[in-house]
């Protein structure tokens, strides 16, 4: 019998307890760590609930499952568990994207496992597949919807015309959003997940703090309408690729064609397209957030650690050299909020051939559709326009047609 302790009894923690109790795999749920025992009096696992961390590091626990989230105290708890020679399973993307290399090394030196499948893509087995199945391939790119909360909000705003606030409230009630949902909304959650996948895929540390991260906080109902008019829908995408020894990575809202794979991914579902040099493109779809899908990934890691899969798996400490602009040419939808339009129009005509634009004098907005331009050029023009007194703000959305 293998003895498991679960740290945290929230959405995912309670889901893992449910799966352990339901399945008969010689796994015993021995302890559940919570902050405040009184809040869990009606829990059917109450007899094993504790608020004492010492109980978790006791001799009879074999596997520690960390589902508290955030950096502290999860970081300290995981380190102590590894030093006490316990396998550790976690869904903590904040921690793995920041301290993955150190914690994996600590697991290795203590001859135990550290698995974190549930940190990316909820119930989608994406880490195992990049790490193991694609081992023979050089990964060229990763593109994906990596956050369930924002995909849920964008879906509700697009299909049901639900307001942003109500959609976020439902995502929180359904247990998809983070404790502080700003990390979902501002793209940080997706960025952490993209950094984990890219670090594994490209075998160099890809730090999310060093690449462009933009969330859905500035997306308005009129942007969603405009995207529909252009034949697309807005999705928050994490994109990375590896070319000539450099990694390009970003998280941003993108207008994707309505017939594309990503346009069909709705609600809390995630989708990740990985391209390997030998296998070509592989697509992984499934529920990216929520109690039982995420618990499924955790449970699978528990089984892997019992079966003692893989001798060692480490992150590279060496940092990837990051390219800040994508070299791929694509279309762009640029929204300029202005005070006076004529100087801006002169600038735009100078810089874009075949200019396609709309001026809305009521909202003081110019909408530009720029065809087949690279990101560097769009950024240069945006910077130049932002220096004009007549320009208040500029937002550029990439338009992907396939
Ligand atoms: N808040 C995250 C999301 C949970 O919405 O995707 C799963 O990592």
mmCIF file of C-alpha atoms and ligand atoms in Angstrom:
data_model
loop_
_atom_site.group_PDB
_atom_site.id
_atom_site.type_symbol
_atom_site.label_atom_id
_atom_site.label_comp_id
_atom_site.label_asym_id
_atom_site.label_seq_id
_atom_site.Cartn_x
_atom_site.Cartn_y
_atom_site.Cartn_z
ATOM 1 C CA UNK A 1 0.000 0.000 0.000
ATOM 2 C CA UNK A 2 1.352 3.400 -1.022
ATOM 3 C CA UNK A 3 0.580 6.245 1.307
ATOM 4 C CA UNK A 4 -0.325 9.677 -0.124
ATOM 5 C CA UNK A 5 -0.661 13.073 1.544
ATOM 6 C CA UNK A 6 -2.497 15.868 -0.259
ATOM 7 C CA UNK A 7 -1.628 19.488 0.546
ATOM 8 C CA UNK A 8 -4.696 21.645 -0.071
ATOM 9 C CA UNK A 9 -8.356 20.660 -0.135
ATOM 10 C CA UNK A 10 -9.634 23.172 -2.669
ATOM 11 C CA UNK A 11 -11.047 22.519 -6.147
ATOM 12 C CA UNK A 12 -8.244 20.250 -7.398
ATOM 13 C CA UNK A 13 -7.209 18.886 -3.973
ATOM 14 C CA UNK A 14 -10.715 17.596 -3.247
ATOM 15 C CA UNK A 15 -10.861 16.163 -6.794
ATOM 16 C CA UNK A 16 -7.662 14.183 -6.205
ATOM 17 C CA UNK A 17 -9.009 12.847 -2.882
ATOM 18 C CA UNK A 18 -12.172 11.788 -4.729
ATOM 19 C CA UNK A 19 -10.186 9.910 -7.389
ATOM 20 C CA UNK A 20 -7.951 8.204 -4.812
ATOM 21 C CA UNK A 21 -10.991 7.076 -2.808
ATOM 22 C CA UNK A 22 -12.816 5.904 -5.940
ATOM 23 C CA UNK A 23 -10.007 3.883 -7.520
ATOM 24 C CA UNK A 24 -8.619 0.705 -6.083
ATOM 25 C CA UNK A 25 -4.914 0.908 -6.863
ATOM 26 C CA UNK A 26 -3.334 0.117 -3.525
ATOM 27 C CA UNK A 27 -3.120 3.836 -2.817
ATOM 28 C CA UNK A 28 -4.107 5.051 0.623
ATOM 29 C CA UNK A 29 -5.096 8.661 1.231
ATOM 30 C CA UNK A 30 -3.354 9.163 4.583
ATOM 31 C CA UNK A 31 -3.379 12.915 5.248
ATOM 32 C CA UNK A 32 -4.941 16.072 3.832
ATOM 33 C CA UNK A 33 -3.326 19.352 4.873
ATOM 34 C CA UNK A 34 -5.565 22.424 5.237
ATOM 35 C CA UNK A 35 -5.130 25.872 6.763
ATOM 36 C CA UNK A 36 -8.229 25.859 8.902
ATOM 37 C CA UNK A 37 -9.612 22.513 10.081
ATOM 38 C CA UNK A 38 -12.926 24.011 11.199
ATOM 39 C CA UNK A 39 -13.878 24.811 7.614
ATOM 40 C CA UNK A 40 -13.653 21.109 6.717
ATOM 41 C CA UNK A 41 -15.744 19.563 9.519
ATOM 42 C CA UNK A 42 -18.351 18.211 7.104
ATOM 43 C CA UNK A 43 -15.729 16.716 4.754
ATOM 44 C CA UNK A 44 -15.929 12.920 4.586
ATOM 45 C CA UNK A 45 -12.137 12.793 4.885
ATOM 46 C CA UNK A 46 -12.299 14.819 8.112
ATOM 47 C CA UNK A 47 -10.593 12.110 10.219
ATOM 48 C CA UNK A 48 -7.379 12.466 8.179
ATOM 49 C CA UNK A 49 -7.458 16.248 7.792
ATOM 50 C CA UNK A 50 -4.649 18.073 9.570
ATOM 51 C CA UNK A 51 -3.267 21.589 9.829
ATOM 52 C CA UNK A 52 0.157 20.366 10.971
ATOM 53 C CA UNK A 53 2.786 20.235 8.239
ATOM 54 C CA UNK A 54 4.924 17.841 10.386
ATOM 55 C CA UNK A 55 2.264 15.150 9.798
ATOM 56 C CA UNK A 56 3.037 15.319 6.076
ATOM 57 C CA UNK A 57 6.751 14.682 6.469
ATOM 58 C CA UNK A 58 6.258 11.682 8.746
ATOM 59 C CA UNK A 59 7.878 8.359 7.836
ATOM 60 C CA UNK A 60 4.721 6.609 6.652
ATOM 61 C CA UNK A 61 3.986 9.068 3.797
ATOM 62 C CA UNK A 62 5.439 8.014 0.418
ATOM 63 C CA UNK A 63 4.029 10.633 -1.949
ATOM 64 C CA UNK A 64 3.245 14.301 -1.303
ATOM 65 C CA UNK A 65 0.755 15.959 -3.640
ATOM 66 C CA UNK A 66 1.076 19.752 -3.514
ATOM 67 C CA UNK A 67 -2.116 21.559 -4.541
ATOM 68 C CA UNK A 68 -1.891 24.731 -2.492
ATOM 69 C CA UNK A 69 -0.691 26.853 -5.420
ATOM 70 C CA UNK A 70 1.421 30.018 -5.348
ATOM 71 C CA UNK A 71 5.081 30.226 -4.361
ATOM 72 C CA UNK A 72 5.047 30.303 -0.545
ATOM 73 C CA UNK A 73 4.756 28.072 1.419
ATOM 74 C CA UNK A 74 4.477 25.534 -1.459
ATOM 75 C CA UNK A 75 8.168 25.991 -2.370
ATOM 76 C CA UNK A 76 9.385 25.273 1.166
ATOM 77 C CA UNK A 77 6.981 22.325 1.599
ATOM 78 C CA UNK A 78 8.078 20.713 -1.677
ATOM 79 C CA UNK A 79 11.764 21.117 -0.840
ATOM 80 C CA UNK A 80 11.292 19.550 2.578
ATOM 81 C CA UNK A 81 9.275 16.677 1.086
ATOM 82 C CA UNK A 82 11.992 15.966 -1.511
ATOM 83 C CA UNK A 83 14.757 16.131 1.098
ATOM 84 C CA UNK A 84 12.714 13.642 3.138
ATOM 85 C CA UNK A 85 12.808 11.359 0.084
ATOM 86 C CA UNK A 86 9.127 11.591 -0.816
ATOM 87 C CA UNK A 87 7.952 11.691 -4.406
ATOM 88 C CA UNK A 88 6.228 15.004 -5.111
ATOM 89 C CA UNK A 89 3.366 15.654 -7.519
ATOM 90 C CA UNK A 90 2.262 19.220 -8.129
ATOM 91 C CA UNK A 91 -0.033 21.280 -10.350
ATOM 92 C CA UNK A 92 1.842 24.441 -9.443
ATOM 93 C CA UNK A 93 2.786 26.338 -12.618
ATOM 94 C CA UNK A 94 3.990 29.409 -10.686
ATOM 95 C CA UNK A 95 6.522 27.266 -8.879
ATOM 96 C CA UNK A 96 7.647 25.049 -11.756
ATOM 97 C CA UNK A 97 8.099 27.992 -14.132
ATOM 98 C CA UNK A 98 10.213 29.766 -11.502
ATOM 99 C CA UNK A 99 12.064 27.034 -9.621
ATOM 100 C CA UNK A 100 11.600 23.971 -11.860
ATOM 101 C CA UNK A 101 15.317 23.386 -12.461
ATOM 102 C CA UNK A 102 16.223 23.614 -8.766
ATOM 103 C CA UNK A 103 13.372 21.372 -7.612
ATOM 104 C CA UNK A 104 13.997 18.757 -10.313
ATOM 105 C CA UNK A 105 17.653 18.655 -9.346
ATOM 106 C CA UNK A 106 16.723 18.261 -5.703
ATOM 107 C CA UNK A 107 14.405 15.361 -6.608
ATOM 108 C CA UNK A 108 17.205 13.758 -8.633
ATOM 109 C CA UNK A 109 19.807 14.051 -5.883
ATOM 110 C CA UNK A 110 17.354 12.505 -3.413
ATOM 111 C CA UNK A 111 16.446 9.679 -5.848
ATOM 112 C CA UNK A 112 12.772 10.578 -5.900
ATOM 113 C CA UNK A 113 10.411 11.896 -8.594
ATOM 114 C CA UNK A 114 8.905 15.319 -9.123
ATOM 115 C CA UNK A 115 6.034 15.290 -11.624
ATOM 116 C CA UNK A 116 3.889 18.241 -12.691
ATOM 117 C CA UNK A 117 1.613 17.126 -15.550
ATOM 118 C CA UNK A 118 -1.341 19.075 -14.127
ATOM 119 C CA UNK A 119 0.563 22.373 -14.213
ATOM 120 C CA UNK A 120 -0.224 22.799 -17.929
ATOM 121 C CA UNK A 121 -3.416 22.064 -19.839
ATOM 122 C CA UNK A 122 -5.529 20.650 -16.953
ATOM 123 C CA UNK A 123 -6.560 17.150 -18.066
ATOM 124 C CA UNK A 124 -4.553 17.182 -21.320
ATOM 125 C CA UNK A 125 -1.485 14.903 -21.178
ATOM 126 C CA UNK A 126 0.823 17.453 -22.771
ATOM 127 C CA UNK A 127 3.964 17.375 -20.612
ATOM 128 C CA UNK A 128 4.323 13.584 -20.801
ATOM 129 C CA UNK A 129 3.930 13.761 -24.550
ATOM 130 C CA UNK A 130 6.524 16.486 -25.107
ATOM 131 C CA UNK A 131 8.915 14.928 -22.601
ATOM 132 C CA UNK A 132 8.593 11.265 -23.561
ATOM 133 C CA UNK A 133 6.685 10.591 -26.755
ATOM 134 C CA UNK A 134 8.428 13.340 -28.739
ATOM 135 C CA UNK A 135 11.888 12.525 -27.402
ATOM 136 C CA UNK A 136 13.207 11.685 -30.905
ATOM 137 C CA UNK A 137 12.016 14.976 -32.398
ATOM 138 C CA UNK A 138 13.403 18.454 -32.437
ATOM 139 C CA UNK A 139 10.413 20.577 -31.464
ATOM 140 C CA UNK A 140 9.979 23.507 -33.809
ATOM 141 C CA UNK A 141 6.948 25.267 -32.358
ATOM 142 C CA UNK A 142 4.229 25.242 -29.716
ATOM 143 C CA UNK A 143 1.013 27.159 -30.200
ATOM 144 C CA UNK A 144 -1.901 26.970 -27.817
ATOM 145 C CA UNK A 145 -4.892 28.129 -25.865
ATOM 146 C CA UNK A 146 -3.397 27.555 -22.419
ATOM 147 C CA UNK A 147 -5.864 29.189 -20.047
ATOM 148 C CA UNK A 148 -9.367 27.883 -19.374
ATOM 149 C CA UNK A 149 -10.692 30.997 -17.623
ATOM 150 C CA UNK A 150 -9.912 33.451 -20.426
ATOM 151 C CA UNK A 151 -11.118 31.017 -23.085
ATOM 152 C CA UNK A 152 -14.359 30.624 -21.131
ATOM 153 C CA UNK A 153 -14.763 34.417 -20.893
ATOM 154 C CA UNK A 154 -13.986 35.008 -24.587
ATOM 155 C CA UNK A 155 -16.400 32.208 -25.591
ATOM 156 C CA UNK A 156 -19.227 33.628 -23.487
ATOM 157 C CA UNK A 157 -18.607 37.170 -24.775
ATOM 158 C CA UNK A 158 -18.511 35.932 -28.374
ATOM 159 C CA UNK A 159 -21.349 33.412 -28.441
ATOM 160 C CA UNK A 160 -23.759 34.523 -25.750
ATOM 161 C CA UNK A 161 -22.889 38.250 -25.663
ATOM 162 C CA UNK A 162 -22.334 37.837 -21.896
ATOM 163 C CA UNK A 163 -20.574 40.797 -20.289
ATOM 164 C CA UNK A 164 -16.931 40.369 -19.312
ATOM 165 C CA UNK A 165 -17.771 40.744 -15.590
ATOM 166 C CA UNK A 166 -20.518 38.087 -15.629
ATOM 167 C CA UNK A 167 -18.399 35.664 -17.638
ATOM 168 C CA UNK A 168 -15.518 36.028 -15.155
ATOM 169 C CA UNK A 169 -17.908 35.491 -12.246
ATOM 170 C CA UNK A 170 -19.158 32.213 -13.777
ATOM 171 C CA UNK A 171 -15.560 31.065 -14.422
ATOM 172 C CA UNK A 172 -14.780 31.690 -10.744
ATOM 173 C CA UNK A 173 -17.912 29.872 -9.566
ATOM 174 C CA UNK A 174 -17.016 26.883 -11.732
ATOM 175 C CA UNK A 175 -13.552 26.730 -10.135
ATOM 176 C CA UNK A 176 -11.566 27.539 -13.297
ATOM 177 C CA UNK A 177 -10.044 30.837 -12.232
ATOM 178 C CA UNK A 178 -7.009 31.295 -10.003
ATOM 179 C CA UNK A 179 -7.484 32.543 -6.426
ATOM 180 C CA UNK A 180 -6.424 35.932 -7.807
ATOM 181 C CA UNK A 181 -7.943 35.846 -11.309
ATOM 182 C CA UNK A 182 -5.765 38.725 -12.513
ATOM 183 C CA UNK A 183 -3.046 36.192 -13.406
ATOM 184 C CA UNK A 184 -5.538 34.483 -15.750
ATOM 185 C CA UNK A 185 -6.772 37.753 -17.264
ATOM 186 C CA UNK A 186 -3.418 39.461 -17.782
ATOM 187 C CA UNK A 187 -1.918 36.404 -19.481
ATOM 188 C CA UNK A 188 0.590 35.487 -16.741
ATOM 189 C CA UNK A 189 -0.940 32.048 -16.177
ATOM 190 C CA UNK A 190 -0.662 31.246 -19.911
ATOM 191 C CA UNK A 191 2.879 32.654 -19.950
ATOM 192 C CA UNK A 192 3.981 30.406 -17.069
ATOM 193 C CA UNK A 193 2.521 27.382 -18.858
ATOM 194 C CA UNK A 194 4.168 28.347 -22.157
ATOM 195 C CA UNK A 195 7.470 28.776 -20.346
ATOM 196 C CA UNK A 196 7.213 25.254 -18.849
ATOM 197 C CA UNK A 197 6.362 23.636 -22.195
ATOM 198 C CA UNK A 198 9.026 25.611 -24.071
ATOM 199 C CA UNK A 199 11.713 24.846 -21.465
ATOM 200 C CA UNK A 200 11.014 21.117 -21.885
ATOM 201 C CA UNK A 201 10.671 21.285 -25.673
ATOM 202 C CA UNK A 202 13.690 23.453 -26.513
ATOM 203 C CA UNK A 203 15.895 22.161 -23.653
ATOM 204 C CA UNK A 204 16.841 25.669 -22.540
ATOM 205 C CA UNK A 205 15.255 27.691 -19.736
ATOM 206 C CA UNK A 206 12.595 29.973 -21.248
ATOM 207 C CA UNK A 207 11.777 32.687 -18.681
ATOM 208 C CA UNK A 208 8.290 34.077 -19.145
ATOM 209 C CA UNK A 209 9.269 37.385 -17.502
ATOM 210 C CA UNK A 210 11.445 38.050 -20.571
ATOM 211 C CA UNK A 211 8.885 37.653 -23.329
ATOM 212 C CA UNK A 212 5.864 39.657 -24.442
ATOM 213 C CA UNK A 213 2.784 38.899 -22.351
ATOM 214 C CA UNK A 214 -0.538 40.556 -23.043
ATOM 215 C CA UNK A 215 -3.859 39.393 -21.628
ATOM 216 C CA UNK A 216 -7.493 40.002 -22.479
ATOM 217 C CA UNK A 217 -7.908 43.012 -20.175
ATOM 218 C CA UNK A 218 -8.156 45.467 -23.106
ATOM 219 C CA UNK A 219 -10.448 43.368 -25.303
ATOM 220 C CA UNK A 220 -13.804 45.082 -25.723
ATOM 221 C CA UNK A 221 -17.153 43.902 -27.042
ATOM 222 C CA UNK A 222 -16.493 45.976 -30.168
ATOM 223 C CA UNK A 223 -13.152 44.150 -30.768
ATOM 224 C CA UNK A 224 -15.051 40.868 -30.606
ATOM 225 C CA UNK A 225 -17.615 42.186 -33.094
ATOM 226 C CA UNK A 226 -14.878 43.468 -35.380
ATOM 227 C CA UNK A 227 -13.078 40.113 -35.255
ATOM 228 C CA UNK A 228 -16.332 38.423 -36.340
ATOM 229 C CA UNK A 229 -16.693 40.886 -39.246
ATOM 230 C CA UNK A 230 -13.163 39.967 -40.297
ATOM 231 C CA UNK A 231 -14.186 36.277 -40.337
ATOM 232 C CA UNK A 232 -12.554 35.337 -37.064
ATOM 233 C CA UNK A 233 -12.755 35.051 -33.296
ATOM 234 C CA UNK A 234 -10.413 36.310 -30.582
ATOM 235 C CA UNK A 235 -8.406 33.720 -28.630
ATOM 236 C CA UNK A 236 -5.642 34.199 -26.084
ATOM 237 C CA UNK A 237 -2.704 32.293 -27.593
ATOM 238 C CA UNK A 238 0.680 31.293 -26.286
ATOM 239 C CA UNK A 239 3.102 30.935 -29.176
ATOM 240 C CA UNK A 240 6.721 29.842 -29.148
ATOM 241 C CA UNK A 241 9.162 28.590 -31.740
ATOM 242 C CA UNK A 242 12.770 27.582 -31.973
ATOM 243 C CA UNK A 243 14.802 28.732 -34.939
ATOM 244 C CA UNK A 244 18.535 29.229 -35.481
ATOM 245 C CA UNK A 245 19.259 28.629 -31.810
ATOM 246 C CA UNK A 246 16.838 31.329 -30.660
ATOM 247 C CA UNK A 247 13.429 31.047 -29.020
ATOM 248 C CA UNK A 248 10.584 33.376 -29.875
ATOM 249 C CA UNK A 249 7.764 33.340 -27.322
ATOM 250 C CA UNK A 250 4.701 35.463 -26.609
ATOM 251 C CA UNK A 251 1.231 35.385 -25.083
ATOM 252 C CA UNK A 252 -1.338 37.662 -26.671
ATOM 253 C CA UNK A 253 -4.914 37.870 -27.914
ATOM 254 C CA UNK A 254 -5.034 36.837 -31.568
ATOM 255 C CA UNK A 255 -7.810 36.928 -34.168
ATOM 256 C CA UNK A 256 -7.971 33.361 -35.513
ATOM 257 C CA UNK A 257 -9.912 32.376 -38.616
ATOM 258 C CA UNK A 258 -13.385 31.027 -37.727
ATOM 259 C CA UNK A 259 -12.638 27.750 -39.573
ATOM 260 C CA UNK A 260 -9.345 27.137 -37.778
ATOM 261 C CA UNK A 261 -8.710 24.471 -35.141
ATOM 262 C CA UNK A 262 -8.425 27.059 -32.341
ATOM 263 C CA UNK A 263 -11.731 28.777 -33.221
ATOM 264 C CA UNK A 264 -13.566 25.539 -32.346
ATOM 265 C CA UNK A 265 -12.043 25.351 -28.840
ATOM 266 C CA UNK A 266 -14.649 26.799 -26.499
ATOM 267 C CA UNK A 267 -15.326 27.379 -22.801
ATOM 268 C CA UNK A 268 -12.671 26.002 -20.434
ATOM 269 C CA UNK A 269 -11.141 23.757 -23.115
ATOM 270 C CA UNK A 270 -7.478 24.194 -24.061
ATOM 271 C CA UNK A 271 -5.760 23.204 -27.280
ATOM 272 C CA UNK A 272 -2.049 22.846 -27.960
ATOM 273 C CA UNK A 273 -0.441 22.276 -31.356
ATOM 274 C CA UNK A 274 3.130 20.991 -31.150
ATOM 275 C CA UNK A 275 5.265 20.705 -34.257
ATOM 276 C CA UNK A 276 8.154 18.244 -34.306
ATOM 277 C CA UNK A 277 10.695 17.949 -37.118
ATOM 278 C CA UNK A 278 9.885 14.284 -37.777
ATOM 279 C CA UNK A 279 6.276 13.845 -36.682
ATOM 280 C CA UNK A 280 4.873 17.121 -38.042
ATOM 281 C CA UNK A 281 1.998 18.757 -36.186
ATOM 282 C CA UNK A 282 0.206 17.089 -33.272
ATOM 283 C CA UNK A 283 -2.878 18.605 -31.678
ATOM 284 C CA UNK A 284 -3.887 18.025 -28.049
ATOM 285 C CA UNK A 285 -7.358 19.145 -26.956
ATOM 286 C CA UNK A 286 -9.280 18.810 -23.714
ATOM 287 C CA UNK A 287 -10.514 20.464 -20.559
ATOM 288 C CA UNK A 288 -7.788 22.843 -19.433
ATOM 289 C CA UNK A 289 -9.211 23.685 -16.002
ATOM 290 C CA UNK A 290 -11.617 22.289 -13.416
ATOM 291 C CA UNK A 291 -11.697 19.791 -10.591
ATOM 292 C CA UNK A 292 -11.748 16.295 -12.095
ATOM 293 C CA UNK A 293 -9.897 16.937 -15.384
ATOM 294 C CA UNK A 294 -6.964 18.421 -13.429
ATOM 295 C CA UNK A 295 -7.224 15.701 -10.760
ATOM 296 C CA UNK A 296 -6.959 13.120 -13.573
ATOM 297 C CA UNK A 297 -3.523 14.504 -14.511
ATOM 298 C CA UNK A 298 -2.405 14.493 -10.865
ATOM 299 C CA UNK A 299 -3.612 10.919 -10.345
ATOM 300 C CA UNK A 300 -1.748 9.765 -13.430
ATOM 301 C CA UNK A 301 1.455 11.289 -12.003
ATOM 302 C CA UNK A 302 0.860 9.447 -8.716
ATOM 303 C CA UNK A 303 0.726 6.171 -10.649
ATOM 304 C CA UNK A 304 3.847 7.086 -12.660
ATOM 305 C CA UNK A 305 5.791 7.830 -9.491
ATOM 306 C CA UNK A 306 4.756 4.483 -8.012
ATOM 307 C CA UNK A 307 5.824 2.717 -11.188
ATOM 308 C CA UNK A 308 9.063 4.691 -10.968
ATOM 309 C CA UNK A 309 9.015 5.841 -14.593
ATOM 310 C CA UNK A 310 12.105 7.596 -16.051
ATOM 311 C CA UNK A 311 15.538 7.612 -14.455
ATOM 312 C CA UNK A 312 15.943 11.344 -14.412
ATOM 313 C CA UNK A 313 14.413 14.425 -15.865
ATOM 314 C CA UNK A 314 16.016 17.816 -15.403
ATOM 315 C CA UNK A 315 15.447 21.343 -16.717
ATOM 316 C CA UNK A 316 18.428 23.069 -18.258
ATOM 317 C CA UNK A 317 19.763 25.942 -16.120
ATOM 318 C CA UNK A 318 21.090 27.634 -19.261
ATOM 319 C CA UNK A 319 18.744 30.395 -20.393
ATOM 320 C CA UNK A 320 17.405 30.430 -23.955
ATOM 321 C CA UNK A 321 18.331 33.366 -26.098
ATOM 322 C CA UNK A 322 15.000 35.086 -26.731
ATOM 323 C CA UNK A 323 13.895 36.785 -29.933
ATOM 324 C CA UNK A 324 11.456 39.588 -29.102
ATOM 325 C CA UNK A 325 9.632 39.788 -32.444
ATOM 326 C CA UNK A 326 8.100 37.058 -34.540
ATOM 327 C CA UNK A 327 9.646 36.833 -38.024
ATOM 328 C CA UNK A 328 6.440 35.475 -39.538
ATOM 329 C CA UNK A 329 4.519 37.925 -41.705
ATOM 330 C CA UNK A 330 0.829 38.120 -40.910
ATOM 331 C CA UNK A 331 -2.123 40.532 -40.964
ATOM 332 C CA UNK A 332 -2.735 42.957 -38.107
ATOM 333 C CA UNK A 333 -5.767 44.718 -36.699
ATOM 334 C CA UNK A 334 -4.589 47.951 -35.117
ATOM 335 C CA UNK A 335 -6.800 50.122 -32.906
ATOM 336 C CA UNK A 336 -5.671 53.719 -32.416
ATOM 337 C CA UNK A 337 -7.387 55.986 -29.914
ATOM 338 C CA UNK A 338 -6.738 59.575 -30.969
ATOM 339 C CA UNK A 339 -7.371 63.213 -30.157
ATOM 340 C CA UNK A 340 -6.993 64.535 -33.715
ATOM 341 C CA UNK A 341 -6.853 62.285 -36.717
ATOM 342 C CA UNK A 342 -5.220 64.076 -39.652
ATOM 343 C CA UNK A 343 -1.551 63.831 -38.620
ATOM 344 C CA UNK A 344 -2.050 60.166 -37.787
ATOM 345 C CA UNK A 345 -3.617 59.553 -41.178
ATOM 346 C CA UNK A 346 -0.612 61.135 -42.897
ATOM 347 C CA UNK A 347 1.732 58.861 -40.940
ATOM 348 C CA UNK A 348 -0.339 55.783 -41.705
ATOM 349 C CA UNK A 349 -0.492 56.489 -45.449
ATOM 350 C CA UNK A 350 3.245 56.965 -45.445
ATOM 351 C CA UNK A 351 3.947 53.615 -43.780
ATOM 352 C CA UNK A 352 1.338 51.208 -45.121
ATOM 353 C CA UNK A 353 0.719 50.448 -48.777
ATOM 354 C CA UNK A 354 -2.911 49.515 -49.652
ATOM 355 C CA UNK A 355 -4.165 51.049 -46.423
ATOM 356 C CA UNK A 356 -7.480 49.633 -45.230
ATOM 357 C CA UNK A 357 -8.939 51.694 -42.385
ATOM 358 C CA UNK A 358 -12.086 52.903 -40.674
ATOM 359 C CA UNK A 359 -12.418 56.142 -38.737
ATOM 360 C CA UNK A 360 -15.005 56.412 -35.998
ATOM 361 C CA UNK A 361 -15.347 60.086 -35.139
ATOM 362 C CA UNK A 362 -17.775 59.377 -32.273
ATOM 363 C CA UNK A 363 -15.355 57.162 -30.375
ATOM 364 C CA UNK A 364 -12.178 58.870 -31.679
ATOM 365 C CA UNK A 365 -10.884 55.580 -32.961
ATOM 366 C CA UNK A 366 -9.052 54.564 -36.112
ATOM 367 C CA UNK A 367 -9.105 50.879 -37.002
ATOM 368 C CA UNK A 368 -6.366 49.782 -39.378
ATOM 369 C CA UNK A 369 -6.131 46.439 -41.176
ATOM 370 C CA UNK A 370 -2.487 45.967 -42.140
ATOM 371 C CA UNK A 371 -1.725 43.127 -44.547
ATOM 372 C CA UNK A 372 1.248 40.790 -44.366
ATOM 373 C CA UNK A 373 3.595 42.717 -42.107
ATOM 374 C CA UNK A 374 6.077 41.429 -39.557
ATOM 375 C CA UNK A 375 5.800 42.242 -35.862
ATOM 376 C CA UNK A 376 8.947 44.374 -35.777
ATOM 377 C CA UNK A 377 7.530 46.751 -38.390
ATOM 378 C CA UNK A 378 4.160 47.034 -36.583
ATOM 379 C CA UNK A 379 5.957 47.785 -33.303
ATOM 380 C CA UNK A 380 8.156 50.420 -34.922
ATOM 381 C CA UNK A 381 5.156 52.207 -36.413
ATOM 382 C CA UNK A 382 3.220 51.963 -33.125
ATOM 383 C CA UNK A 383 6.180 53.481 -31.242
ATOM 384 C CA UNK A 384 6.413 56.295 -33.767
ATOM 385 C CA UNK A 385 2.657 57.007 -33.580
ATOM 386 C CA UNK A 386 2.708 56.934 -29.775
ATOM 387 C CA UNK A 387 5.198 59.802 -29.834
ATOM 388 C CA UNK A 388 2.560 62.006 -31.485
ATOM 389 C CA UNK A 389 0.568 64.105 -29.052
ATOM 390 C CA UNK A 390 -2.581 63.264 -30.991
ATOM 391 C CA UNK A 391 -2.366 59.566 -30.141
ATOM 392 C CA UNK A 392 -3.703 58.321 -26.794
ATOM 393 C CA UNK A 393 -3.166 54.575 -27.126
ATOM 394 C CA UNK A 394 -2.607 51.791 -29.635
ATOM 395 C CA UNK A 395 -3.548 48.113 -29.469
ATOM 396 C CA UNK A 396 -2.440 45.674 -32.152
ATOM 397 C CA UNK A 397 -3.966 42.255 -32.634
ATOM 398 C CA UNK A 398 -2.276 39.607 -34.749
ATOM 399 C CA UNK A 399 -4.607 38.010 -37.320
ATOM 400 C CA UNK A 400 -3.839 34.358 -38.069
ATOM 401 C CA UNK A 401 -5.547 32.976 -41.126
ATOM 402 C CA UNK A 402 -4.775 29.284 -40.625
HETATM 403 N N1 LIG B 1 -6.782 29.187 -13.823
HETATM 404 C C1 LIG B 1 -6.284 28.160 -14.683
HETATM 405 C C2 LIG B 1 -7.018 28.247 -16.002
HETATM 406 C C3 LIG B 1 -6.488 26.824 -14.040
HETATM 407 O O1 LIG B 1 -8.060 28.905 -16.055
HETATM 408 O O2 LIG B 1 -6.555 27.673 -16.992
HETATM 409 C C4 LIG B 1 -5.801 25.691 -14.743
HETATM 410 O O3 LIG B 1 -4.408 25.848 -14.771
#
